[in-house]
Every structure is written in C-alpha cells, then in structure tokens.
Coordinates of C-alpha atoms in Angstrom, one line a residue:
M199 CA 49.9 -68.8 36.0
E200 CA 53.1 -69.3 37.8
G201 CA 54.3 -65.9 37.1
E202 CA 50.9 -64.8 37.7
I203 CA 50.5 -66.4 41.0
G204 CA 54.0 -65.1 42.4
S205 CA 53.9 -61.8 41.1
R206 CA 50.1 -61.6 43.5
R207 CA 51.4 -59.9 47.2
V208 CA 49.2 -59.9 50.2
Q209 CA 49.0 -56.4 51.3
L210 CA 48.5 -56.4 54.9
S211 CA 48.0 -52.5 54.9
L212 CA 46.4 -50.4 57.8
G213 CA 42.8 -51.3 56.4
L214 CA 43.4 -54.4 58.6
R215 CA 41.0 -54.7 61.0
I216 CA 41.4 -57.0 64.2
I217 CA 37.5 -57.7 65.2
G218 CA 38.2 -59.6 67.8
V219 CA 40.7 -61.8 69.9
G220 CA 39.3 -64.6 72.1
V221 CA 40.3 -66.4 75.0
S222 CA 40.8 -69.4 72.6
G223 CA 43.0 -67.3 70.7
I224 CA 41.0 -67.5 67.7
V225 CA 41.4 -63.7 65.8
A226 CA 39.0 -62.6 63.0
I227 CA 40.5 -60.7 60.2
E228 CA 38.3 -58.1 57.9
S229 CA 40.2 -57.4 54.9
A230 CA 40.3 -57.1 51.1
D231 CA 43.7 -57.8 50.9
L232 CA 43.7 -60.5 53.0
Q233 CA 41.3 -62.8 50.6
E234 CA 44.3 -65.1 49.6
S235 CA 44.5 -66.3 53.6
L236 CA 41.1 -66.9 54.5
K237 CA 40.3 -70.1 53.2
P238 CA 43.8 -71.3 55.3
F239 CA 43.7 -69.3 58.4
A240 CA 40.3 -70.8 58.9
M241 CA 41.9 -73.7 59.0
F242 CA 44.5 -73.1 60.8
V243 CA 42.9 -71.2 63.5
F244 CA 42.3 -74.6 65.6
V245 CA 46.1 -74.9 65.6
C246 CA 47.0 -71.3 66.7
R247 CA 44.5 -72.4 69.5
G248 CA 46.5 -75.2 70.4
E249 CA 49.7 -73.1 70.7
L250 CA 48.1 -71.2 72.8
R251 CA 46.7 -73.7 75.2
F252 CA 50.1 -75.6 75.2
E253 CA 51.7 -72.3 76.2
V254 CA 48.9 -71.0 78.7
E255 CA 49.7 -71.2 82.5
L256 CA 52.4 -73.8 81.8
D257 CA 56.1 -73.1 80.3
T258 CA 55.9 -69.6 80.4
G259 CA 53.3 -67.0 82.0
V260 CA 52.3 -69.7 85.0
M261 CA 55.5 -70.8 86.2
S262 CA 56.8 -67.3 86.4
G263 CA 54.2 -66.6 89.4
A264 CA 53.2 -70.0 90.2
T265 CA 57.0 -70.8 91.8
I266 CA 56.8 -68.3 94.2
F267 CA 53.9 -70.2 95.9
I268 CA 55.0 -73.5 95.0
K269 CA 58.3 -72.9 96.7
E270 CA 56.0 -71.4 99.9
D271 CA 53.9 -74.5 100.1
L272 CA 56.3 -77.3 99.4
K273 CA 59.1 -76.0 100.7
I274 CA 61.2 -76.7 98.0
S275 CA 64.7 -75.0 97.6
D276 CA 66.3 -72.8 94.8
P277 CA 68.1 -75.8 92.6
Q278 CA 64.8 -77.5 93.1
V279 CA 62.9 -74.9 91.5
E280 CA 65.1 -74.6 88.7
I281 CA 64.4 -78.2 87.9
L282 CA 61.2 -77.8 88.4
T283 CA 60.9 -75.2 85.7
G284 CA 63.2 -76.5 83.1
I285 CA 62.4 -80.1 83.4
L286 CA 59.4 -79.5 80.9
S287 CA 62.2 -78.3 78.4
L288 CA 64.1 -80.8 78.8
C289 CA 61.2 -83.8 78.4
A290 CA 59.7 -81.4 75.4
L291 CA 63.2 -82.0 73.4
V292 CA 62.5 -85.8 73.9
G293 CA 59.1 -85.5 73.0
S294 CA 60.0 -83.5 69.4
L295 CA 63.2 -85.4 68.6
T296 CA 60.0 -88.3 68.5
A297 CA 57.2 -86.2 66.9
G298 CA 59.1 -86.1 63.2
R299 CA 58.7 -89.6 62.8
V300 CA 55.5 -90.1 64.6
S301 CA 54.1 -87.4 62.1
D302 CA 55.6 -89.1 59.2
W303 CA 53.7 -92.1 60.0
I304 CA 50.8 -91.1 61.4
G305 CA 50.2 -87.6 60.0
R306 CA 50.5 -84.5 61.0
R307 CA 46.7 -84.0 62.1
Y308 CA 46.8 -87.4 64.1
T309 CA 50.0 -86.3 65.4
I310 CA 48.6 -82.6 67.2
V311 CA 45.8 -85.2 68.8
L312 CA 48.7 -87.1 70.3
A313 CA 50.3 -84.0 71.5
S314 CA 47.1 -82.8 73.1
S315 CA 46.6 -86.5 74.6
I316 CA 49.6 -86.1 76.5
F317 CA 50.0 -82.7 77.6
F318 CA 46.1 -83.3 79.1
V319 CA 47.3 -86.2 81.0
G320 CA 50.2 -83.7 82.3
S321 CA 47.8 -81.0 83.6
V322 CA 45.7 -83.5 85.4
L323 CA 49.0 -84.4 87.3
M324 CA 49.9 -81.0 87.8
G325 CA 46.4 -79.9 88.8
Y326 CA 46.8 -82.6 91.9
A327 CA 50.3 -82.9 92.7
P328 CA 50.1 -83.4 96.2
F329 CA 54.2 -83.8 96.8
Y330 CA 56.6 -82.0 94.7
S331 CA 57.8 -85.8 92.9
I332 CA 54.4 -85.8 91.2
L333 CA 54.4 -82.2 90.6
L334 CA 57.7 -82.6 88.6
A335 CA 56.3 -86.0 86.7
G336 CA 53.5 -84.1 85.5
R337 CA 55.9 -81.3 84.3
C338 CA 57.6 -84.1 82.2
I339 CA 54.7 -85.8 80.9
A340 CA 53.0 -82.4 79.8
G341 CA 56.9 -81.5 78.4
V342 CA 56.4 -84.8 75.7
G343 CA 53.3 -83.1 74.5
V344 CA 54.8 -79.6 74.2
G345 CA 57.5 -80.8 72.3
Y346 CA 55.0 -82.6 70.0
A347 CA 52.7 -79.6 69.7
L348 CA 55.7 -77.4 69.1
M349 CA 57.2 -79.3 66.2
I350 CA 54.2 -80.5 64.4
A351 CA 52.3 -77.0 64.8
P352 CA 54.6 -74.7 62.6
V353 CA 55.1 -78.1 60.5
Y354 CA 51.4 -78.1 59.6
S355 CA 50.5 -74.4 59.0
A356 CA 53.4 -74.1 56.7
E357 CA 52.6 -77.1 54.8
I358 CA 49.4 -75.8 54.3
S359 CA 49.3 -72.3 53.7
A360 CA 50.0 -70.2 50.4
P361 CA 53.5 -68.8 49.8
L362 CA 52.4 -65.0 50.3
S363 CA 50.2 -65.7 53.1
R364 CA 52.7 -68.4 55.0
G365 CA 54.7 -66.1 57.0
F366 CA 51.6 -64.1 58.6
L367 CA 49.9 -68.0 59.1
T368 CA 52.7 -69.9 60.4
S369 CA 53.8 -67.1 63.0
L370 CA 50.3 -67.0 64.6
P371 CA 51.3 -69.5 67.2
A372 CA 53.7 -67.3 68.5
L373 CA 51.1 -64.7 68.9
C374 CA 49.3 -67.1 70.8
I375 CA 52.0 -68.3 72.9
S376 CA 52.2 -64.4 73.8
L377 CA 48.6 -64.6 74.4
G378 CA 49.1 -67.8 76.7
V379 CA 51.9 -65.8 78.2
L380 CA 49.6 -62.9 79.2
L381 CA 46.7 -65.2 80.4
G382 CA 49.0 -66.9 82.4
Y383 CA 50.0 -63.8 83.8
I384 CA 46.6 -62.6 84.7
S385 CA 45.6 -65.9 86.1
N386 CA 48.5 -66.0 88.8
Y387 CA 47.1 -62.5 89.9
V388 CA 43.7 -64.2 89.9
F389 CA 44.2 -67.3 91.4
A390 CA 46.7 -66.1 94.2
K391 CA 43.7 -65.1 95.7
L392 CA 42.9 -68.6 97.0
T393 CA 44.0 -70.9 99.5
L394 CA 48.1 -71.6 99.0
K395 CA 47.8 -75.3 98.4
L396 CA 44.6 -74.7 95.9
G397 CA 45.9 -71.0 94.0
W398 CA 48.9 -72.4 91.8
R399 CA 47.4 -76.2 91.3
M400 CA 44.4 -74.2 89.7
M401 CA 47.2 -72.4 87.8
L402 CA 48.7 -75.5 86.5
G403 CA 45.8 -78.0 86.2
I404 CA 42.9 -75.7 84.2
A405 CA 45.3 -76.2 81.1
A406 CA 43.7 -79.9 80.8
V407 CA 40.1 -78.5 79.5
P408 CA 41.2 -76.8 76.6
S409 CA 44.1 -79.4 75.6
L410 CA 41.2 -81.8 75.9
A411 CA 39.0 -79.3 73.1
L412 CA 41.9 -79.2 71.1
A413 CA 42.3 -83.0 70.8
I414 CA 38.5 -83.5 69.5
G415 CA 38.7 -79.7 67.6
V416 CA 41.3 -80.8 65.3
L417 CA 39.9 -84.1 64.0
K418 CA 37.7 -81.2 62.0
M419 CA 40.6 -79.9 60.2
P420 CA 42.2 -81.5 56.3
E421 CA 45.5 -83.6 56.5
S422 CA 48.2 -81.8 55.0
P423 CA 48.2 -81.7 51.1
R424 CA 52.1 -82.2 50.9
W425 CA 51.9 -85.8 53.5
L426 CA 49.5 -86.8 51.5
V427 CA 51.5 -86.4 48.2
M428 CA 54.3 -88.3 50.1
Q429 CA 51.7 -91.3 50.3
G430 CA 50.7 -91.3 47.6
R431 CA 46.9 -90.0 47.8
L432 CA 47.1 -87.6 45.1
K433 CA 43.1 -87.2 44.8
D434 CA 43.1 -86.6 48.6
A435 CA 45.5 -83.8 48.5
N436 CA 43.9 -82.4 45.7
E437 CA 40.6 -82.3 47.7
V438 CA 42.4 -80.1 50.5
L439 CA 43.8 -78.0 47.8
L440 CA 41.0 -77.1 46.6
Q441 CA 39.5 -76.2 50.4
I442 CA 42.5 -73.9 50.9
C443 CA 43.2 -72.4 47.4
N444 CA 41.2 -69.7 46.1
S445 CA 41.0 -71.1 42.7
K446 CA 41.1 -74.4 40.9
E447 CA 44.0 -73.2 39.0
E448 CA 46.1 -72.5 42.0
A449 CA 45.1 -75.8 43.4
K450 CA 46.4 -77.7 40.6
L451 CA 49.6 -75.6 40.3
R452 CA 50.3 -75.8 44.0
L453 CA 49.5 -79.8 43.7
R454 CA 52.0 -79.9 40.4
E455 CA 54.8 -78.2 42.5
I456 CA 54.3 -80.8 45.4
K457 CA 54.2 -84.2 43.1
S458 CA 57.3 -82.6 41.5
A459 CA 59.3 -82.7 44.9
V460 CA 58.5 -85.8 46.0
G461 CA 59.5 -87.3 42.8
I462 CA 56.1 -88.1 41.3
D463 CA 55.3 -87.5 37.2
E464 CA 53.6 -83.5 37.5
C465 CA 50.8 -84.8 34.3
C466 CA 50.1 -87.8 36.5
T467 CA 46.2 -87.9 37.4
D468 CA 45.9 -91.1 39.5
D469 CA 43.9 -91.0 42.6
T470 CA 46.8 -92.7 44.3
V471 CA 50.3 -93.8 43.2
K472 CA 52.2 -96.8 44.4
L473 CA 55.8 -94.8 45.5
S474 CA 59.0 -96.8 45.3
K475 CA 59.8 -95.5 48.3
K476 CA 56.7 -94.5 50.3
T477 CA 57.7 -91.9 53.2
H478 CA 57.2 -92.6 56.7
G479 CA 60.9 -91.4 57.8
E480 CA 62.7 -93.7 56.5
G481 CA 66.2 -92.8 55.8
V482 CA 65.6 -89.0 56.6
W483 CA 68.1 -89.1 59.3
K484 CA 70.9 -89.8 57.0
E485 CA 70.4 -87.4 54.5
L486 CA 70.0 -84.8 57.2
L487 CA 73.2 -85.3 59.2
L488 CA 75.5 -87.9 57.7
R489 CA 75.2 -87.5 54.2
P490 CA 73.9 -84.2 53.5
T491 CA 74.0 -82.1 50.8
P492 CA 75.5 -78.6 50.4
S493 CA 72.1 -76.8 50.7
V494 CA 70.8 -79.4 53.1
R495 CA 73.7 -78.4 55.2
R496 CA 73.5 -74.9 55.2
I497 CA 69.5 -75.4 56.1
L498 CA 70.1 -77.6 59.1
L499 CA 72.8 -74.8 60.1
A500 CA 70.6 -72.1 59.8
A501 CA 67.7 -74.1 61.3
I502 CA 69.9 -74.9 64.2
G503 CA 71.5 -71.5 64.8
I504 CA 68.1 -69.6 64.9
H505 CA 66.7 -72.0 67.4
F506 CA 70.4 -71.7 69.8
F507 CA 70.3 -68.3 69.8
E508 CA 66.1 -67.8 70.3
H509 CA 66.5 -68.5 74.1
T510 CA 70.2 -68.2 74.7
T511 CA 69.7 -64.5 74.1
G512 CA 67.8 -64.8 77.5
I513 CA 64.1 -64.3 77.0
D514 CA 63.8 -67.2 78.9
A515 CA 65.3 -65.6 81.9
V516 CA 63.1 -62.7 81.5
V517 CA 59.9 -64.3 81.2
L518 CA 60.2 -66.9 83.7
Y519 CA 62.1 -64.8 86.0
S520 CA 60.4 -61.6 86.0
P521 CA 59.2 -61.5 89.1
T522 CA 63.0 -62.3 90.4
I523 CA 64.0 -59.4 88.0
F524 CA 61.7 -56.9 89.0
K525 CA 62.1 -57.9 92.9
K526 CA 66.2 -57.2 92.5
A527 CA 65.3 -53.7 90.8
G528 CA 63.0 -53.1 94.1
V529 CA 59.8 -54.2 93.6
T530 CA 59.0 -55.9 96.7
S531 CA 54.7 -56.3 97.4
K532 CA 53.7 -59.7 95.6
D533 CA 50.7 -57.9 94.1
K534 CA 53.1 -55.2 92.5
L535 CA 55.3 -58.0 91.0
L536 CA 52.8 -60.1 89.7
L537 CA 51.0 -56.6 87.6
A538 CA 54.5 -55.6 86.5
T539 CA 54.7 -59.2 85.0
I540 CA 51.5 -59.0 83.4
G541 CA 52.9 -55.9 81.6
V542 CA 55.4 -58.1 80.2
G543 CA 52.8 -60.6 78.7
F544 CA 51.0 -57.7 77.5
T545 CA 53.9 -55.9 75.3
K546 CA 54.9 -59.3 74.0
T547 CA 51.2 -59.9 72.8
L548 CA 50.8 -56.4 71.4
F549 CA 54.2 -56.7 69.1
T550 CA 53.7 -60.2 68.6
L551 CA 50.5 -59.1 66.6
V552 CA 52.5 -56.3 65.0
A553 CA 54.6 -59.1 63.5
T554 CA 52.4 -61.1 62.3
F555 CA 51.2 -58.3 59.9
F556 CA 54.5 -57.7 58.5
L557 CA 56.5 -60.7 58.3
D558 CA 54.9 -61.0 54.4
K559 CA 55.4 -57.5 53.6
V560 CA 58.8 -56.6 55.1
G561 CA 60.1 -60.2 55.3
R562 CA 61.7 -62.0 57.5
R563 CA 65.0 -61.2 57.6
R564 CA 64.7 -57.3 57.8
L565 CA 62.1 -58.2 60.8
L566 CA 65.0 -60.6 62.6
L567 CA 67.9 -58.3 62.3
T568 CA 66.1 -54.9 63.8
S569 CA 64.3 -57.5 66.2
I570 CA 68.0 -58.3 67.7
G571 CA 69.5 -55.2 67.6
G572 CA 66.6 -53.7 69.5
M573 CA 67.3 -56.8 72.0
I574 CA 71.1 -55.7 72.1
V575 CA 70.4 -52.4 73.6
A576 CA 67.6 -53.4 76.0
L577 CA 69.6 -55.9 77.5
A578 CA 73.2 -53.6 77.8
A579 CA 70.5 -51.3 79.6
L580 CA 68.7 -54.0 82.0
G581 CA 72.2 -55.1 82.6
S582 CA 73.5 -51.2 83.8
G583 CA 70.0 -50.5 85.5
L584 CA 70.5 -54.1 87.6
T585 CA 74.0 -53.4 88.3
T586 CA 73.4 -50.1 89.5
V587 CA 70.6 -50.8 91.8
E588 CA 72.6 -53.8 93.3
H589 CA 75.8 -51.4 94.0
H590 CA 73.4 -49.0 96.2
F591 CA 71.1 -51.9 97.9
K592 CA 71.0 -49.2 100.6
E593 CA 69.4 -46.4 98.9
K594 CA 66.2 -46.6 96.4
L595 CA 67.2 -45.2 93.0
T596 CA 64.2 -44.3 91.4
W597 CA 65.8 -43.8 87.7
A598 CA 67.3 -47.3 88.2
L599 CA 64.1 -49.1 88.6
G600 CA 62.2 -47.4 86.2
L601 CA 65.8 -48.4 83.7
S602 CA 65.3 -51.9 84.5
I603 CA 61.4 -51.7 84.2
C604 CA 61.8 -50.0 80.9
S605 CA 64.3 -52.7 79.4
V606 CA 62.4 -55.6 80.5
Y607 CA 59.3 -54.4 78.4
T608 CA 61.6 -53.2 75.7
F609 CA 63.3 -56.2 75.6
A610 CA 60.3 -58.2 75.1
A611 CA 58.7 -55.8 72.5
F612 CA 62.3 -56.4 70.2
Y613 CA 61.9 -60.3 71.0
S614 CA 58.3 -60.6 69.5
I615 CA 58.4 -58.6 66.5
G616 CA 60.5 -60.5 65.0
L617 CA 62.6 -63.5 66.6
S618 CA 59.8 -64.8 68.4
P619 CA 57.3 -65.5 65.4
I620 CA 60.3 -65.6 62.7
T621 CA 62.2 -68.5 64.2
W622 CA 59.4 -71.0 64.1
V623 CA 58.2 -69.6 60.6
Y624 CA 61.8 -69.6 59.2
S625 CA 62.6 -73.2 60.1
S626 CA 59.7 -75.1 59.4
E627 CA 59.3 -73.7 55.4
I628 CA 63.3 -73.9 54.9
F629 CA 63.6 -78.0 54.7
P630 CA 62.4 -79.7 52.0
L631 CA 59.7 -81.6 52.0
K632 CA 60.6 -85.6 52.7
L633 CA 63.0 -83.8 55.7
R634 CA 60.9 -80.9 56.8
A635 CA 59.5 -83.2 60.3
Q636 CA 62.5 -84.7 61.4
G637 CA 64.4 -81.1 60.3
V638 CA 61.9 -78.9 62.2
S639 CA 62.1 -82.0 65.1
I640 CA 66.5 -80.9 65.4
G641 CA 65.4 -77.2 65.5
V642 CA 62.9 -78.1 68.3
A643 CA 65.0 -80.1 70.1
V644 CA 67.7 -77.6 70.4
N645 CA 65.4 -75.1 70.9
R646 CA 64.1 -77.2 74.0
A647 CA 67.9 -77.9 75.4
M648 CA 68.6 -74.4 75.3
N649 CA 65.1 -73.4 77.1
A650 CA 66.1 -75.9 79.6
T651 CA 69.9 -74.7 80.0
V652 CA 68.6 -71.1 81.0
S653 CA 65.5 -71.7 82.5
M654 CA 67.7 -74.5 85.0
S655 CA 70.6 -72.8 85.5
F656 CA 69.7 -68.6 85.6
I657 CA 69.4 -68.6 89.1
S658 CA 72.7 -70.1 89.6
L659 CA 74.2 -67.6 86.7
Y660 CA 73.0 -64.7 88.5
K661 CA 74.3 -65.7 91.8
A662 CA 77.7 -66.4 90.4
I663 CA 78.3 -63.4 88.0
T664 CA 75.6 -61.0 89.7
I665 CA 72.1 -60.6 87.9
G666 CA 73.4 -57.3 86.0
G667 CA 76.6 -59.6 84.8
A668 CA 74.0 -62.5 83.8
F669 CA 72.1 -59.3 81.3
Y670 CA 75.6 -58.2 80.1
L671 CA 76.2 -61.8 79.1
F672 CA 73.1 -62.2 77.2
T673 CA 74.3 -59.1 75.2
V674 CA 77.2 -60.1 74.0
I675 CA 75.4 -63.4 73.0
S676 CA 73.0 -61.2 71.1
I677 CA 75.7 -59.6 69.0
L678 CA 77.1 -62.6 68.0
A679 CA 73.4 -63.9 67.0
W680 CA 73.0 -60.7 64.7
I681 CA 76.1 -61.6 63.0
F682 CA 75.2 -65.3 62.4
F683 CA 71.7 -64.2 60.7
Y684 CA 73.3 -61.4 58.9
F685 CA 75.5 -63.7 57.3
F686 CA 73.2 -67.3 57.2
L687 CA 70.0 -66.3 56.9
P688 CA 68.9 -65.4 53.2
E689 CA 65.3 -63.7 52.3
T690 CA 62.6 -66.3 52.0
K691 CA 59.7 -64.2 52.0
G692 CA 57.1 -65.0 48.6
R693 CA 58.6 -68.1 47.7
S694 CA 57.0 -71.5 47.5
L695 CA 58.5 -74.4 49.8
E696 CA 59.8 -76.6 46.7
E697 CA 61.7 -73.2 45.7
I698 CA 63.3 -72.4 49.1
E699 CA 66.1 -75.3 48.8
I700 CA 67.2 -73.6 45.8
I701 CA 68.0 -70.1 47.7
F702 CA 70.2 -72.2 50.0
N703 CA 72.2 -73.7 47.6
P704 CA 76.1 -72.3 47.2
S705 CA 76.1 -72.8 43.8
S706 CA 73.2 -70.5 43.0
R707 CA 75.0 -67.4 43.2
S708 CA 72.5 -65.1 41.3
I709 CA 70.4 -65.5 44.5
S710 CA 70.5 -62.6 46.8
I711 CA 70.5 -63.3 50.4
E712 CA 69.2 -59.9 51.3
E713 CA 65.5 -60.3 49.3
G714 CA 65.6 -64.2 48.6
V715 CA 65.0 -63.0 44.7
N716 CA 67.3 -64.0 41.4
I717 CA 69.4 -61.0 41.0
D718 CA 69.3 -62.4 37.0
K719 CA 65.3 -61.9 37.0
K720 CA 65.4 -65.5 35.5
P721 CA 62.7 -67.8 37.0
I722 CA 63.5 -70.2 39.8
T723 CA 62.2 -73.3 38.7
V724 CA 61.9 -76.6 40.6
K725 CA 63.6 -79.8 39.3

C-alpha cells in the first residue's frame, strides 16, 4: 500500500483550470488530476486567506505607498520612515520565536486564532494613530501577530497535506501574500484620492476587518493530526485524517507513519495514549541548538540559509521601496509611481500562481535554482540601469528608464516563481515532527530579522553607495545564495514528512541530492 500511494503523482497539467480568485484569497480549482488534493485544499483555504489578510495592506504592499503620505502628514524624517517600515519585522521576530512553543502547547489551530487577534489590535491602532508614536506601537503589536502567522501557517498546512500535494498546498500562502501585495498597491492608488489625514489611515486600518473574520473562521478547521498524535489523541487524529485523505487505507498509512515518528507502536489501536514525554515543546531547543544530530544540524543550516537569503537578495528593497526606485529611474508623478508599483504586485501574483502548479511536478530544487539565476540577471541589469540614470541625471534616458522598470518586473517574476513560495514550503517540511514548530520559528525569526535589516537600512545604504551600487550588492549576495542552495538543499518533493529527515542524514550516501530519491532504488523506511 505504501508503494502504491507513493507511486501516485499529482499531475498539475494544462487541464487545470482556475475558476476564480476572490478578494479573500480563495482559489477554486477544477481538475481530475487534483482529486488527491481537494480535501486538504478545502481545509486549507482559510489559512491561505489568513496569510493574505496578514500581509495585505501592511508589511509590503500598503507600506510602499503609505509612507509617502505618512511622511507628509506626520512630518517625519527618512530615519523615522525606515524605523516605521522595519519595526514590524523586528516585532515579528519576537512573535515567531514564541509562536513555536505556544503552538506546541495550545495546538496549531488556536495559534492561528491568537495571531489573528493580535493583528486585529495592531490594525485598529494603526488606523487610529494620531501621532507617530501610536502608529509605531500599532506596527509593533501587528508585527507580533505577523510573526505568529508566518510561523504557524506553513507548519499547519504541511502537517495536514498529503506528500504529493504538499508543495502545492504549502505554497498557497505565498500566492495569497502576493495577492495581498497587489491589493495593497491597488488600495494605495484608491485611498490616495481621499484626504491626506484619512487616506493612509484607511490603508492601514482596514486590515482589522478580515483578521477578525479569520479568527472566527479558523475555528471551523480541523486540528493538525500530527499535533494530536503528539498529545496521545490517536482517535482524534484518525478522525481528522479520514476527513483529509481520499481513503481509509491512506488515512491508516499516514497515521501509522506519524505514530512511528512520535515513538508510538504502529499497531496501537487505543483512542488515547499516555506518552512518557507528552510534547509541549520541552527539551526541543536543546535538541535543535545544543545537541543536534548530524541530520538535524544539516536541516537547521538549510532552513536558516533559505530564510536568510530570501530577504538579503533584495526583495524588500524592491517591494517596499519600488516607488522610490521608480522615482530614481525618472518617474515623477505620484499617480504614475503608484500605477508602476501595481505592476510589481501583479507580476508577483501571476508568477507565484505559476509556481504553485509546478512545485510538486518540477520539484523545489530546480525551481529554486532557476529562480535565483533569473534574479541575479535582473539585479545586475537594475543596478546598471539606475547607475546610468544617476550619471546622466540632467538628461532623460528613456532606454535606462525602461531597463530599470523591466528589471524590477523581471526580478519580481523570478523571485515569485521560486524563492518566495519555496522558502516556506521547504523550511516547514524538512524538520522532524517533534522539532518542527520551534525549527520553523527559528527560520521565521531569521527571515524577519533580515527583512527588518533590509527594510530599515535600504535608504541609508543607497545614500552611502548609490542606489545602483545597492543592487550590485544584492547581485553578489544572490550569487552566494545560488551556490548555497546548490550544495545544501536536496530535493524533497513526493516524500512524507517522516521520510525527509533521512534525506539530510550524512550517512545516507545513496540518496540523490538532485532528486531526493534512493539511487539504489531501495525503499526508504522510517524507523
């Protein structure tokens, strides 16, 4: 039965048809080849919606345009703009580090409720914000909620998805983030027509409504079956698996694998089991950081590395400061700046959508290396275009303006087709079950730290080394990222979460880093 299920493939072919993408980020899909994914997909749409709502109008899309009006209304300086932009990510770092332990304690589902509630409070404060200090406080509170959301959404979706559709399902939050960025850009354009004092407050405050809806809607979702098994609740876990699997046989197989990973006898049929070490996160940090096994050490390196490079390759500079980049390139009208920025959001959304269809077919590794390769070319071209514009600031060079704008769109496209979704898919699926929540939280903490570093320093950076020089620096970092990914990130597509640790074991010499499969064609078993 294991071989039979393992041999099935989800063919995301041209026959797959998008029926509709709603404002809530729910994508309806019609394809016979996706039958295996339909049940977990139905359960997952609220998480996808949650990611959309957490990112829409705040961390990326809205802040890129809202800062123009906030700076004018509140009379703040460039350093204050940098702090305002980056503080959310710093607070998200704190949220992500605590979210792992919390999710092991109260469960994945209620952690999403908590994240939504925190974000709601932050959004209300930002929408009210009569002063810079209150706006900053709202950003801080919302940041904690974002940290929780970024940690728990990929963990939950990875734990509830089937192996062959996990890449597709776990990448959907990235699609929703891109949709959120696009909607944020569009809302900038729409709300910019309002009065100065009302416009940016509407941009930031409106996110409170959907975050409240998510907190209520998430209660309809099932709990993660893997978390339930860690608590010894085998009957509850089996009931959830029956909801999200296509057959009783598949549910039994997945339950058996999860029990084996937790250390429960596979033949145990009790409704509840009293575990000698009931997992609420105790001892996990020691196993992750102080006494990791060789495979855990390699997993941690891969997770930290991919999160580190996601932001140090320059995406925040492009998305958050795209109006500034376009202005430097020669676009002066506010309307044209915002419209050009909408193009960035549309490009990200379109290519993230493409990536979700190919993650389980092409694989994580190939898409990732292709993505970084395209980003390197785009960043080098953007650096050249902006440098040329700066050196000829007295004359308008149409070709340099066109090169800069096209390079921004090309960079956004290649980032969205690989690095953006794969960062969250990969880091959420490689950790062993017991270490997953805290392991992912470490990755998210690194992610937010790098996001904050780039967000809070980009203006100072380009003033120090020119804006073209800043993108040349991102080009060099992207080259280092390609080398790192090539040597340290093996393929994981098609493997169960319980099997993936074996791929990272240095003693597993017969495992191909390119395909993540056994070269000797012997079955991989979970001990």
